[in-house]
Amino acid sequence: MAYYRRCGEVPPKRHTQHRRPDGGLYREELMGEEGFSSDSSLLYHCGVPSAIVDATPWELPDVGTTENRPLLPRHLRLHELFGDDGTRTDVVSGRRLVLGNADVRISYVVASGPSPLYRNAVGDECVYLESGAATVETVFGTLEAVAGDYVLLPRSTTHRWLPTGAEPVRAYAIEANSHIAPPERYLSRFGQLLEHAPYCERDLHGPQGPLLVEGPEADRETEVLVKHRGSRGITGTRYVYPTHPFDVVGWDGCLYPYTFNVADFEPITGRVHQPPPVHQVFAGRNFVVCNFVPRKVDYHPLSVPVPYYHSNVDSDEVMFYCGGNYEARKGSGIGQGSVSLHPGGHSHGPQPGAVERSLGAEYFDELAVMVDTFAPLELGEGARACEDPGYAWTWAAARS
C-alpha cells in the first residue's frame, strides 16, 4: 500500500518519545518491506514486541506437492473437500493446499470456528471470501470481511479470523512468497491509482482501530502460530508471548491490511474481446491475480463474446469459479466452487458449442478469480482429493 493512514495515538515526530498516561514509554516498532527501502508503518506498543517466553515447532498441514504429469488441464471440485458447516475447522489451520510452486500457494477452507493468532512470515496473503463473513482482528486494528472481499494481509501481520453470521466462511487463500500489490501500470510514479485503473483508493478499506486488548487477557501468556521459511521449505513455529500482542495504542504509515470487494472492480470492455490483462487486480512476484466480473460484453456487430482459444506460453492459468454462470465452460461439469487448471503447453479455450451459444449476447453474469503463474504449478493434497478425472477429455468428447 502506498496510501498513508493513521490510527490511534502517535507522537507528532517519528522516533521520538511517546509516553503512557503513567509517564512510561510506549515501545515503537518499525514494520517495513524490502530492507526498509519500501512501504512501512510505525506501531506503538504497550509491551515489548520482541518478548517471547517459549518457542516450539508447529507442524503445518500437508504442504507437499506432486508434478502435473502427464501435463493435463484439470478440474477440481473444491466444495467436496469439506462438509457444509465447517464446525471443526478455522480459516488458518484448516486450509487444504490445492496448488503451489516456489512463488505462490493456493488453498481452500470452509470454517466456522475462530482461528488461532497467526502470522505468515513467508509472504503476503490475499484471501478471497467466496461466502460467509468474518471479523479479522489484526495488530493494526479490525477488518470486517464479507462475501466477495479480498482480504490483503502484509507479511508478518499478526491476526486471527473470527467467522460471524449463520453460515460458514468459504475462503480461497492465495499465499505469496513475496508482496502483493496493485499492478504498477495502474499507479502513478508516486503510487496513486490512475484514472484508467479499474478501482481507486476509495474502494480499499483499511482497519478500524487500533485494537487494544485489555483486562485479564492482556496480561496472559498468548500463543501465536508463525509460518516461516526453513532450510527445506516452509515450516512453522509456535511462539508464546508473555502478554497479548494486540497492545498497539496507535500506528501510522503505508503498510497495513485492507479489504477490497470484487463488486467494486469496474470491468474494462471493448467492441471485440479484451485480453486477460484487463481483468488484473493484483500482482505478486511471478504471478498475477485477476477477476472476471458481471459485465457488458463485446459490441462489435460480428463479435464473439467468449474467449478465443489461447496458449499463454509463459503461464499456468487457474480459475476459481465463485458466482454466476461462466459461459465458456458450459458442458464441462464446472460450476460454483470449481477450479480449472490450464497449464502452459496446453492450448485452452471454450468448450465445443460455447462460441455459437454466445453470439449475440450482450451481458455475462459470471464471477471468477484467476491466478496466472509464471512457473509451473504442482498439485497439493487438496487437488488430488477432489479432481474430476474426465475434464481433460471434455473438448474431444463433446465432438463425438
PDB file of C-alpha atoms in Angstrom, residues 152-331:
ATOM      1  CA  LEU A 152      -4.902  -8.399   1.915  1.00  0.00           C
ATOM      2  CA  LEU A 153      -2.597  -9.212   4.835  1.00  0.00           C
ATOM      3  CA  PRO A 154       1.020  -7.997   4.637  1.00  0.00           C
ATOM      4  CA  ARG A 155       3.803 -10.401   5.507  1.00  0.00           C
ATOM      5  CA  SER A 156       4.252 -10.883   9.284  1.00  0.00           C
ATOM      6  CA  THR A 157       0.936  -9.260  10.260  1.00  0.00           C
ATOM      7  CA  THR A 158      -0.290 -10.955  13.443  1.00  0.00           C
ATOM      8  CA  HIS A 159      -4.019 -11.637  13.077  1.00  0.00           C
ATOM      9  CA  ARG A 160      -6.899 -14.028  13.702  1.00  0.00           C
ATOM     10  CA  TRP A 161     -10.139 -14.864  11.896  1.00  0.00           C
ATOM     11  CA  LEU A 162     -13.480 -14.819  13.728  1.00  0.00           C
ATOM     12  CA  PRO A 163     -16.353 -16.004  11.486  1.00  0.00           C
ATOM     13  CA  THR A 164     -19.606 -14.130  12.016  1.00  0.00           C
ATOM     14  CA  GLY A 165     -23.147 -14.812  10.896  1.00  0.00           C
ATOM     15  CA  ALA A 166     -25.080 -18.017  10.386  1.00  0.00           C
ATOM     16  CA  GLU A 167     -23.128 -19.596   7.511  1.00  0.00           C
ATOM     17  CA  PRO A 168     -19.502 -20.741   7.499  1.00  0.00           C
ATOM     18  CA  VAL A 169     -16.718 -18.849   5.790  1.00  0.00           C
ATOM     19  CA  ARG A 170     -15.619 -20.302   2.464  1.00  0.00           C
ATOM     20  CA  ALA A 171     -12.172 -18.865   1.804  1.00  0.00           C
ATOM     21  CA  TYR A 172      -9.775 -19.158  -1.136  1.00  0.00           C
ATOM     22  CA  ALA A 173      -6.330 -18.314   0.194  1.00  0.00           C
ATOM     23  CA  ILE A 174      -3.523 -17.087  -2.076  1.00  0.00           C
ATOM     24  CA  GLU A 175      -0.234 -17.142  -0.159  1.00  0.00           C
ATOM     25  CA  ALA A 176       2.743 -15.457  -1.802  1.00  0.00           C
ATOM     26  CA  ASN A 177       6.466 -15.750  -1.217  1.00  0.00           C
ATOM     27  CA  SER A 178       6.561 -12.013  -1.957  1.00  0.00           C
ATOM     28  CA  HIS A 179       4.406  -8.929  -1.570  1.00  0.00           C
ATOM     29  CA  ILE A 180       1.016  -8.480  -3.280  1.00  0.00           C
ATOM     30  CA  ALA A 181       0.031  -5.043  -4.584  1.00  0.00           C
ATOM     31  CA  PRO A 182      -1.850  -3.260  -7.372  1.00  0.00           C
ATOM     32  CA  PRO A 183      -0.151  -3.647 -10.782  1.00  0.00           C
ATOM     33  CA  GLU A 184       2.474  -0.995 -11.487  1.00  0.00           C
ATOM     34  CA  ARG A 185       0.725   0.097 -14.696  1.00  0.00           C
ATOM     35  CA  TYR A 186      -2.262   1.259 -12.606  1.00  0.00           C
ATOM     36  CA  LEU A 187      -0.060   3.562 -10.488  1.00  0.00           C
ATOM     37  CA  SER A 188       1.489   6.981 -10.876  1.00  0.00           C
ATOM     38  CA  ARG A 189       5.211   7.290 -10.130  1.00  0.00           C
ATOM     39  CA  PHE A 190       4.182   8.396  -6.633  1.00  0.00           C
ATOM     40  CA  GLY A 191       1.861   5.435  -6.096  1.00  0.00           C
ATOM     41  CA  GLN A 192      -1.585   6.941  -6.734  1.00  0.00           C
ATOM     42  CA  LEU A 193      -4.080   4.803  -8.646  1.00  0.00           C
ATOM     43  CA  LEU A 194      -4.506   6.356 -12.093  1.00  0.00           C
ATOM     44  CA  GLU A 195      -7.707   7.225 -13.922  1.00  0.00           C
ATOM     45  CA  HIS A 196      -7.511   4.165 -16.187  1.00  0.00           C
ATOM     46  CA  ALA A 197      -7.268   1.750 -13.223  1.00  0.00           C
ATOM     47  CA  PRO A 198     -10.416  -0.352 -12.660  1.00  0.00           C
ATOM     48  CA  TYR A 199     -10.589   0.685  -8.981  1.00  0.00           C
ATOM     49  CA  CYS A 200      -9.384   3.547  -6.797  1.00  0.00           C
ATOM     50  CA  GLU A 201      -8.303   4.295  -3.237  1.00  0.00           C
ATOM     51  CA  ARG A 202     -11.923   4.774  -2.099  1.00  0.00           C
ATOM     52  CA  ASP A 203     -12.503   1.074  -2.774  1.00  0.00           C
ATOM     53  CA  LEU A 204      -9.713  -0.064  -0.411  1.00  0.00           C
ATOM     54  CA  HIS A 205     -10.794  -0.328   3.226  1.00  0.00           C
ATOM     55  CA  GLY A 206      -8.148  -0.296   5.931  1.00  0.00           C
ATOM     56  CA  PRO A 207      -8.512  -1.461   9.533  1.00  0.00           C
ATOM     57  CA  GLN A 208     -10.601   0.238  12.185  1.00  0.00           C
ATOM     58  CA  GLY A 209      -8.892   0.659  15.478  1.00  0.00           C
ATOM     59  CA  PRO A 210      -6.378   0.323  16.870  1.00  0.00           C
ATOM     60  CA  LEU A 211      -7.339  -2.948  18.573  1.00  0.00           C
ATOM     61  CA  LEU A 212      -6.100  -2.850  22.179  1.00  0.00           C
ATOM     62  CA  VAL A 213      -6.852  -5.967  24.232  1.00  0.00           C
ATOM     63  CA  GLU A 214      -7.420  -5.031  27.875  1.00  0.00           C
ATOM     64  CA  GLY A 215      -8.295  -6.796  31.138  1.00  0.00           C
ATOM     65  CA  PRO A 216      -7.078 -10.269  32.175  1.00  0.00           C
ATOM     66  CA  GLU A 217      -6.493 -11.385  28.560  1.00  0.00           C
ATOM     67  CA  ALA A 218      -3.960  -8.596  28.041  1.00  0.00           C
ATOM     68  CA  ASP A 219      -1.592  -9.933  30.714  1.00  0.00           C
ATOM     69  CA  ARG A 220      -1.994 -13.635  29.902  1.00  0.00           C
ATOM     70  CA  GLU A 221       0.622 -15.711  28.074  1.00  0.00           C
ATOM     71  CA  THR A 222      -0.531 -15.915  24.449  1.00  0.00           C
ATOM     72  CA  GLU A 223       0.322 -18.329  21.613  1.00  0.00           C
ATOM     73  CA  VAL A 224       0.966 -17.136  18.071  1.00  0.00           C
ATOM     74  CA  LEU A 225       1.494 -19.543  15.157  1.00  0.00           C
ATOM     75  CA  VAL A 226       4.218 -18.361  12.776  1.00  0.00           C
ATOM     76  CA  LYS A 227       4.623 -19.744   9.256  1.00  0.00           C
ATOM     77  CA  HIS A 228       8.157 -19.048   8.052  1.00  0.00           C
ATOM     78  CA  ARG A 229      10.962 -20.082   5.727  1.00  0.00           C
ATOM     79  CA  GLY A 230      13.233 -23.004   6.629  1.00  0.00           C
ATOM     80  CA  SER A 231      16.214 -24.736   5.080  1.00  0.00           C
ATOM     81  CA  ARG A 232      13.943 -27.339   3.460  1.00  0.00           C
ATOM     82  CA  GLY A 233      10.999 -25.138   2.547  1.00  0.00           C
ATOM     83  CA  ILE A 234       8.116 -23.683   4.532  1.00  0.00           C
ATOM     84  CA  THR A 235       7.827 -24.630   8.189  1.00  0.00           C
ATOM     85  CA  GLY A 236       6.174 -23.386  11.380  1.00  0.00           C
ATOM     86  CA  THR A 237       6.932 -22.266  14.935  1.00  0.00           C
ATOM     87  CA  ARG A 238       4.610 -21.797  17.893  1.00  0.00           C
ATOM     88  CA  TYR A 239       5.661 -18.710  19.885  1.00  0.00           C
ATOM     89  CA  VAL A 240       4.407 -17.902  23.371  1.00  0.00           C
ATOM     90  CA  TYR A 241       4.358 -14.221  24.338  1.00  0.00           C
ATOM     91  CA  PRO A 242       4.200 -13.049  27.966  1.00  0.00           C
ATOM     92  CA  THR A 243       1.299 -10.719  27.119  1.00  0.00           C
ATOM     93  CA  HIS A 244      -1.233 -10.376  24.316  1.00  0.00           C
ATOM     94  CA  PRO A 245       0.298  -8.990  21.077  1.00  0.00           C
ATOM     95  CA  PHE A 246      -2.742  -6.784  20.417  1.00  0.00           C
ATOM     96  CA  ASP A 247      -1.304  -3.997  22.557  1.00  0.00           C
ATOM     97  CA  VAL A 248      -0.926  -1.188  19.983  1.00  0.00           C
ATOM     98  CA  VAL A 249      -2.252   2.242  21.006  1.00  0.00           C
ATOM     99  CA  GLY A 250      -1.563   3.842  17.624  1.00  0.00           C
ATOM    100  CA  TRP A 251       0.216   3.495  14.300  1.00  0.00           C
ATOM    101  CA  ASP A 252       0.754   5.332  11.039  1.00  0.00           C
ATOM    102  CA  GLY A 253       2.271   4.604   7.655  1.00  0.00           C
ATOM    103  CA  CYS A 254       1.661   2.974   4.300  1.00  0.00           C
ATOM    104  CA  LEU A 255       1.863  -0.716   5.273  1.00  0.00           C
ATOM    105  CA  TYR A 256      -1.304  -2.259   6.706  1.00  0.00           C
ATOM    106  CA  PRO A 257      -4.010  -4.839   5.907  1.00  0.00           C
ATOM    107  CA  TYR A 258      -7.084  -3.898   3.903  1.00  0.00           C
ATOM    108  CA  THR A 259     -10.110  -5.287   2.088  1.00  0.00           C
ATOM    109  CA  PHE A 260     -11.263  -4.804  -1.483  1.00  0.00           C
ATOM    110  CA  ASN A 261     -14.609  -6.105  -2.686  1.00  0.00           C
ATOM    111  CA  VAL A 262     -14.825  -7.629  -6.144  1.00  0.00           C
ATOM    112  CA  ALA A 263     -18.102  -5.733  -6.746  1.00  0.00           C
ATOM    113  CA  ASP A 264     -16.057  -2.512  -6.731  1.00  0.00           C
ATOM    114  CA  PHE A 265     -13.931  -3.659  -9.693  1.00  0.00           C
ATOM    115  CA  GLU A 266     -15.045  -1.708 -12.789  1.00  0.00           C
ATOM    116  CA  PRO A 267     -14.712  -4.021 -15.821  1.00  0.00           C
ATOM    117  CA  ILE A 268     -12.917  -2.808 -18.924  1.00  0.00           C
ATOM    118  CA  THR A 269     -14.767  -3.841 -22.075  1.00  0.00           C
ATOM    119  CA  GLY A 270     -14.463  -3.210 -25.809  1.00  0.00           C
ATOM    120  CA  ARG A 271     -16.040  -3.736 -29.228  1.00  0.00           C
ATOM    121  CA  VAL A 272     -14.146  -7.033 -29.517  1.00  0.00           C
ATOM    122  CA  HIS A 273     -12.933  -9.463 -26.880  1.00  0.00           C
ATOM    123  CA  GLN A 274     -10.399  -7.969 -24.481  1.00  0.00           C
ATOM    124  CA  PRO A 275      -7.307  -9.929 -23.365  1.00  0.00           C
ATOM    125  CA  PRO A 276      -6.949 -11.236 -19.798  1.00  0.00           C
ATOM    126  CA  PRO A 277      -4.682  -8.392 -18.514  1.00  0.00           C
ATOM    127  CA  VAL A 278      -7.682  -6.020 -18.464  1.00  0.00           C
ATOM    128  CA  HIS A 279      -9.088  -8.163 -15.643  1.00  0.00           C
ATOM    129  CA  GLN A 280      -6.000  -7.857 -13.425  1.00  0.00           C
ATOM    130  CA  VAL A 281      -6.485  -6.696  -9.849  1.00  0.00           C
ATOM    131  CA  PHE A 282      -3.190  -7.535  -8.030  1.00  0.00           C
ATOM    132  CA  ALA A 283       0.355  -8.678  -8.752  1.00  0.00           C
ATOM    133  CA  GLY A 284       2.941 -10.681  -6.826  1.00  0.00           C
ATOM    134  CA  ARG A 285       6.392 -11.905  -7.776  1.00  0.00           C
ATOM    135  CA  ASN A 286       5.959 -14.280 -10.733  1.00  0.00           C
ATOM    136  CA  PHE A 287       2.143 -14.324 -10.568  1.00  0.00           C
ATOM    137  CA  VAL A 288      -0.886 -12.096 -11.106  1.00  0.00           C
ATOM    138  CA  VAL A 289      -4.432 -12.089  -9.721  1.00  0.00           C
ATOM    139  CA  CYS A 290      -7.368 -11.223 -11.992  1.00  0.00           C
ATOM    140  CA  ASN A 291     -11.132 -11.250 -11.572  1.00  0.00           C
ATOM    141  CA  PHE A 292     -13.869 -11.792 -14.134  1.00  0.00           C
ATOM    142  CA  VAL A 293     -16.988  -9.900 -13.041  1.00  0.00           C
ATOM    143  CA  PRO A 294     -20.515  -9.418 -14.412  1.00  0.00           C
ATOM    144  CA  ARG A 295     -20.170  -7.075 -17.374  1.00  0.00           C
ATOM    145  CA  LYS A 296     -21.426  -5.898 -20.734  1.00  0.00           C
ATOM    146  CA  VAL A 297     -19.682  -7.930 -23.398  1.00  0.00           C
ATOM    147  CA  ASP A 298     -18.261  -7.165 -26.820  1.00  0.00           C
ATOM    148  CA  TYR A 299     -20.429  -4.937 -29.002  1.00  0.00           C
ATOM    149  CA  HIS A 300     -18.925  -5.161 -32.487  1.00  0.00           C
ATOM    150  CA  PRO A 301     -21.736  -6.452 -34.770  1.00  0.00           C
ATOM    151  CA  LEU A 302     -19.664  -9.571 -35.575  1.00  0.00           C
ATOM    152  CA  SER A 303     -18.055 -10.023 -32.159  1.00  0.00           C
ATOM    153  CA  VAL A 304     -17.538 -13.399 -30.476  1.00  0.00           C
ATOM    154  CA  PRO A 305     -18.128 -12.732 -26.758  1.00  0.00           C
ATOM    155  CA  VAL A 306     -16.463 -15.822 -25.274  1.00  0.00           C
ATOM    156  CA  PRO A 307     -12.652 -16.088 -25.271  1.00  0.00           C
ATOM    157  CA  TYR A 308     -10.756 -17.317 -28.289  1.00  0.00           C
ATOM    158  CA  TYR A 309      -8.614 -20.427 -27.899  1.00  0.00           C
ATOM    159  CA  HIS A 310      -5.352 -19.284 -26.407  1.00  0.00           C
ATOM    160  CA  SER A 311      -1.968 -20.621 -25.415  1.00  0.00           C
ATOM    161  CA  ASN A 312      -0.355 -18.445 -22.781  1.00  0.00           C
ATOM    162  CA  VAL A 313       3.090 -19.928 -23.343  1.00  0.00           C
ATOM    163  CA  ASP A 314       4.680 -18.475 -20.200  1.00  0.00           C
ATOM    164  CA  SER A 315       1.953 -19.226 -17.651  1.00  0.00           C
ATOM    165  CA  ASP A 316      -0.251 -21.710 -15.869  1.00  0.00           C
ATOM    166  CA  GLU A 317      -3.819 -20.388 -15.542  1.00  0.00           C
ATOM    167  CA  VAL A 318      -6.003 -21.137 -12.507  1.00  0.00           C
ATOM    168  CA  MET A 319      -9.665 -20.104 -12.494  1.00  0.00           C
ATOM    169  CA  PHE A 320     -11.812 -20.277  -9.350  1.00  0.00           C
ATOM    170  CA  TYR A 321     -15.489 -20.129 -10.331  1.00  0.00           C
ATOM    171  CA  CYS A 322     -17.274 -18.387  -7.472  1.00  0.00           C
ATOM    172  CA  GLY A 323     -20.507 -16.988  -8.874  1.00  0.00           C
ATOM    173  CA  GLY A 324     -22.817 -16.608 -11.858  1.00  0.00           C
ATOM    174  CA  ASN A 325     -22.575 -18.827 -14.913  1.00  0.00           C
ATOM    175  CA  TYR A 326     -19.281 -18.987 -16.762  1.00  0.00           C
ATOM    176  CA  GLU A 327     -20.286 -19.139 -20.425  1.00  0.00           C
ATOM    177  CA  ALA A 328     -17.086 -20.623 -21.861  1.00  0.00           C
ATOM    178  CA  ARG A 329     -17.211 -23.683 -19.589  1.00  0.00           C
ATOM    179  CA  LYS A 330     -20.803 -24.863 -20.165  1.00  0.00           C
ATOM    180  CA  GLY A 331     -20.858 -28.590 -20.759  1.00  0.00           C
TER     181      GLY A 331
END
